[in-house]
């Protein structure tokens, strides 16, 4: 284990099983519909690739990037689109694919924003969920795993832009969170 990792919270084989389970459920729910997966960059890029390959229905993929206005690491919930979708989602069934839902502020805003473009339906699929931290009530239709209130990295999730490439969901050692790495 790398020295900057204190503990592995979720192993890669557990994550793979989680993706298969979500893929089966979504494929069954959308059996007769065309769906567009919308990955929220950057965090969702790894999960999006795995989830898409676990679907047995035809789907399209698109990405958007948002940045949250706020002080420091706190999410304000007001999001600015830094990369918009390429596709027109009007009349389409969309699934927003997120890495993690924490306070729910970002997702809440994103749901409302995409709703104004009049898709046929909106669902949300997140790999990880920290329900204890929720500040707003936002519907999350598909949840991979609920996790305790810990700061996690790996599988797309970062600390200061780093560690997204770790294959397991990990908790950083205390000195790595100070920016030492
Ligand atoms: P929120 O739900 O608006 O508070 O923000 C969710 C976003 O915060 C996620 O998309 C992540 O980018 C980031 N985030 C929340 N918790 C974690 C974590 O434990 N590790 C890494 N990023 C996190
Ligand atoms: Mg994110």
Tab-separated table of C-alpha atoms and ligand atoms in Angstrom:
chain	number	residue	atom	x	y	z
A	1	UNK	CA	0.000	0.000	0.000
A	2	UNK	CA	1.309	3.456	-0.891
A	3	UNK	CA	2.581	5.494	2.058
A	4	UNK	CA	0.049	8.243	1.498
A	5	UNK	CA	-2.827	5.785	2.015
A	6	UNK	CA	-3.882	5.142	5.617
A	7	UNK	CA	-6.596	2.626	4.854
A	8	UNK	CA	-8.495	1.052	1.988
A	9	UNK	CA	-12.193	1.578	2.639
A	10	UNK	CA	-13.649	-0.125	-0.462
A	11	UNK	CA	-11.690	-2.604	-2.558
A	12	UNK	CA	-11.744	-2.639	-6.366
A	13	UNK	CA	-13.571	-5.996	-6.490
A	14	UNK	CA	-16.349	-4.587	-4.283
A	15	UNK	CA	-16.579	-1.584	-6.612
A	16	UNK	CA	-16.794	-3.880	-9.656
A	17	UNK	CA	-19.651	-5.819	-8.036
A	18	UNK	CA	-21.381	-2.535	-7.213
A	19	UNK	CA	-21.164	-1.441	-10.883
A	20	UNK	CA	-22.599	-4.744	-12.078
A	21	UNK	CA	-25.523	-4.442	-9.667
A	22	UNK	CA	-26.256	-0.839	-10.732
A	23	UNK	CA	-25.891	-1.751	-14.402
A	24	UNK	CA	-28.416	-4.582	-14.113
A	25	UNK	CA	-30.921	-2.387	-12.288
A	26	UNK	CA	-30.627	0.531	-14.720
A	27	UNK	CA	-30.750	-1.795	-17.749
A	28	UNK	CA	-33.981	-3.322	-16.406
A	29	UNK	CA	-35.540	0.057	-15.547
A	30	UNK	CA	-34.734	1.588	-18.953
A	31	UNK	CA	-35.336	-1.542	-21.030
A	32	UNK	CA	-37.536	0.177	-23.604
A	33	UNK	CA	-36.099	3.683	-23.454
A	34	UNK	CA	-33.135	5.500	-24.945
A	35	UNK	CA	-30.920	6.962	-22.291
A	36	UNK	CA	-28.144	9.551	-22.143
A	37	UNK	CA	-25.614	9.174	-19.338
A	38	UNK	CA	-24.297	12.545	-18.196
A	39	UNK	CA	-21.003	12.298	-16.345
A	40	UNK	CA	-20.058	15.138	-14.048
A	41	UNK	CA	-16.355	15.831	-14.518
A	42	UNK	CA	-13.899	15.273	-13.258
A	43	UNK	CA	-14.805	13.008	-10.376
A	44	UNK	CA	-17.216	10.764	-12.269
A	45	UNK	CA	-14.907	9.839	-15.152
A	46	UNK	CA	-13.831	6.445	-13.792
A	47	UNK	CA	-17.260	5.400	-12.539
A	48	UNK	CA	-18.892	6.538	-15.784
A	49	UNK	CA	-16.624	4.255	-17.823
A	50	UNK	CA	-17.326	1.249	-15.604
A	51	UNK	CA	-21.059	1.860	-15.278
A	52	UNK	CA	-21.531	2.363	-19.029
A	53	UNK	CA	-19.854	-0.998	-19.694
A	54	UNK	CA	-22.220	-2.710	-17.243
A	55	UNK	CA	-25.314	-1.552	-19.151
A	56	UNK	CA	-26.931	-3.944	-21.589
A	57	UNK	CA	-29.108	-1.252	-23.186
A	58	UNK	CA	-27.989	1.127	-25.935
A	59	UNK	CA	-26.986	4.446	-24.427
A	60	UNK	CA	-25.246	7.680	-25.325
A	61	UNK	CA	-22.738	9.426	-23.126
A	62	UNK	CA	-21.981	13.077	-22.591
A	63	UNK	CA	-20.055	15.035	-19.982
A	64	UNK	CA	-20.292	18.339	-18.253
A	65	UNK	CA	-18.033	20.106	-15.866
A	66	UNK	CA	-19.174	22.347	-13.067
A	67	UNK	CA	-17.416	24.376	-10.460
A	68	UNK	CA	-19.023	25.308	-7.212
A	69	UNK	CA	-18.881	28.878	-5.965
A	70	UNK	CA	-17.958	28.891	-2.320
A	71	UNK	CA	-15.355	29.581	0.272
A	72	UNK	CA	-12.458	27.123	0.284
A	73	UNK	CA	-13.620	23.523	0.337
A	74	UNK	CA	-17.215	24.309	1.269
A	75	UNK	CA	-19.770	23.818	-1.428
A	76	UNK	CA	-22.198	26.720	-1.776
A	77	UNK	CA	-24.525	24.843	-4.081
A	78	UNK	CA	-24.364	27.568	-6.717
A	79	UNK	CA	-22.707	25.895	-9.647
A	80	UNK	CA	-21.192	27.455	-12.705
A	81	UNK	CA	-20.973	25.358	-15.852
A	82	UNK	CA	-17.364	25.271	-17.016
A	83	UNK	CA	-18.036	22.731	-19.776
A	84	UNK	CA	-21.560	22.304	-21.040
A	85	UNK	CA	-23.113	19.257	-22.660
A	86	UNK	CA	-22.584	18.716	-26.373
A	87	UNK	CA	-25.999	17.102	-26.770
A	88	UNK	CA	-29.466	18.583	-26.710
A	89	UNK	CA	-31.309	16.733	-23.928
A	90	UNK	CA	-34.793	18.040	-24.713
A	91	UNK	CA	-37.231	15.123	-24.672
A	92	UNK	CA	-34.494	12.645	-23.695
A	93	UNK	CA	-34.203	10.368	-20.696
A	94	UNK	CA	-31.085	11.437	-18.833
A	95	UNK	CA	-29.156	9.911	-15.967
A	96	UNK	CA	-26.737	12.206	-14.153
A	97	UNK	CA	-23.714	10.165	-13.103
A	98	UNK	CA	-21.892	11.460	-10.026
A	99	UNK	CA	-18.894	10.249	-8.067
A	100	UNK	CA	-20.243	11.164	-4.648
A	101	UNK	CA	-23.148	13.030	-3.093
A	102	UNK	CA	-22.084	14.853	0.027
A	103	UNK	CA	-24.141	17.887	1.112
A	104	UNK	CA	-26.279	17.426	-1.997
A	105	UNK	CA	-25.995	21.125	-2.863
A	106	UNK	CA	-24.190	20.621	-6.182
A	107	UNK	CA	-26.548	17.902	-7.341
A	108	UNK	CA	-29.605	19.837	-6.274
A	109	UNK	CA	-28.540	22.786	-8.388
A	110	UNK	CA	-27.553	20.588	-11.331
A	111	UNK	CA	-30.878	18.756	-11.294
A	112	UNK	CA	-32.767	22.053	-11.400
A	113	UNK	CA	-30.523	23.443	-14.115
A	114	UNK	CA	-30.865	20.438	-16.423
A	115	UNK	CA	-34.585	20.299	-15.669
A	116	UNK	CA	-35.020	23.675	-17.388
A	117	UNK	CA	-33.919	22.019	-20.651
A	118	UNK	CA	-37.032	19.857	-20.550
A	119	UNK	CA	-35.674	16.304	-20.688
A	120	UNK	CA	-38.303	13.530	-20.705
A	121	UNK	CA	-36.970	12.331	-17.349
A	122	UNK	CA	-34.045	12.905	-14.994
A	123	UNK	CA	-32.496	10.300	-12.731
A	124	UNK	CA	-29.319	10.407	-10.692
A	125	UNK	CA	-26.825	7.610	-10.173
A	126	UNK	CA	-23.981	8.094	-7.731
A	127	UNK	CA	-21.196	5.701	-6.898
A	128	UNK	CA	-20.931	6.842	-3.288
A	129	UNK	CA	-23.215	8.609	-0.879
A	130	UNK	CA	-22.564	10.277	2.475
A	131	UNK	CA	-26.137	10.655	3.781
A	132	UNK	CA	-24.997	11.990	7.183
A	133	UNK	CA	-23.651	15.119	5.511
A	134	UNK	CA	-26.758	16.031	3.555
A	135	UNK	CA	-27.910	19.657	3.771
A	136	UNK	CA	-30.666	19.591	1.166
A	137	UNK	CA	-33.128	16.902	0.312
A	138	UNK	CA	-32.229	15.731	-3.177
A	139	UNK	CA	-33.469	12.595	-4.881
A	140	UNK	CA	-30.751	10.079	-5.708
A	141	UNK	CA	-32.287	7.231	-7.681
A	142	UNK	CA	-29.355	4.823	-7.791
A	143	UNK	CA	-26.750	4.628	-5.033
A	144	UNK	CA	-23.735	2.369	-5.299
A	145	UNK	CA	-22.647	2.450	-1.666
A	146	UNK	CA	-23.346	4.513	1.375
A	147	UNK	CA	-20.220	5.496	3.229
A	148	UNK	CA	-19.515	7.059	6.617
A	149	UNK	CA	-18.488	10.695	6.987
A	150	UNK	CA	-14.876	10.220	5.894
A	151	UNK	CA	-12.943	12.030	3.186
A	152	UNK	CA	-12.205	9.470	0.496
A	153	UNK	CA	-9.978	9.446	-2.576
A	154	UNK	CA	-9.428	7.114	-5.515
A	155	UNK	CA	-11.688	5.767	-8.254
A	156	UNK	CA	-11.983	9.289	-9.695
A	157	UNK	CA	-12.201	11.147	-6.394
A	158	UNK	CA	-9.422	13.585	-5.565
A	159	UNK	CA	-7.746	15.564	-2.870
A	160	UNK	CA	-6.308	18.757	-4.365
A	161	UNK	CA	-6.479	17.180	-7.822
A	162	UNK	CA	-4.476	14.089	-6.841
A	163	UNK	CA	-5.196	10.391	-6.189
A	164	UNK	CA	-7.995	10.057	-8.769
A	165	UNK	CA	-6.069	7.158	-10.312
A	166	UNK	CA	-6.063	4.953	-7.201
A	167	UNK	CA	-8.064	1.811	-8.054
A	168	UNK	CA	-9.481	1.351	-4.533
A	169	UNK	CA	-11.424	3.858	-2.445
A	170	UNK	CA	-8.878	4.977	0.091
A	171	UNK	CA	-8.458	7.197	3.112
A	172	UNK	CA	-5.353	9.358	3.089
A	173	UNK	CA	-2.770	9.315	5.824
A	174	UNK	CA	-2.930	12.445	7.966
A	175	UNK	CA	0.203	14.093	6.551
A	176	UNK	CA	-0.991	13.601	2.931
A	177	UNK	CA	-4.058	15.738	3.617
A	178	UNK	CA	-1.848	18.673	4.494
A	179	UNK	CA	-0.628	18.823	0.906
A	180	UNK	CA	2.700	17.111	1.633
A	181	UNK	CA	2.382	14.799	-1.365
B	1	LIG	P1	-21.806	18.426	-2.491
B	1	LIG	O1	-22.734	17.243	-2.499
B	1	LIG	O2	-22.355	19.654	-3.177
B	1	LIG	O3	-21.366	18.753	-1.080
B	1	LIG	O4	-20.466	18.142	-3.261
B	1	LIG	C1	-20.184	16.984	-3.889
B	1	LIG	C2	-18.804	17.092	-4.502
B	1	LIG	O5	-17.821	17.321	-3.493
B	1	LIG	C3	-18.421	15.773	-5.148
B	1	LIG	O6	-18.824	15.722	-6.495
B	1	LIG	C4	-16.916	15.753	-4.962
B	1	LIG	O7	-16.302	16.441	-6.042
B	1	LIG	C5	-16.691	16.516	-3.680
B	1	LIG	N1	-16.538	15.586	-2.530
B	1	LIG	C6	-17.415	15.380	-1.527
B	1	LIG	N2	-16.973	14.472	-0.640
B	1	LIG	C7	-15.771	14.064	-1.119
B	1	LIG	C8	-14.786	13.098	-0.658
B	1	LIG	O8	-14.925	12.407	0.378
B	1	LIG	N3	-13.685	12.975	-1.430
B	1	LIG	C9	-13.469	13.681	-2.576
B	1	LIG	N4	-14.360	14.575	-3.045
B	1	LIG	C10	-15.497	14.783	-2.320
B	2	LIG	MG1	-17.675	15.904	-8.277
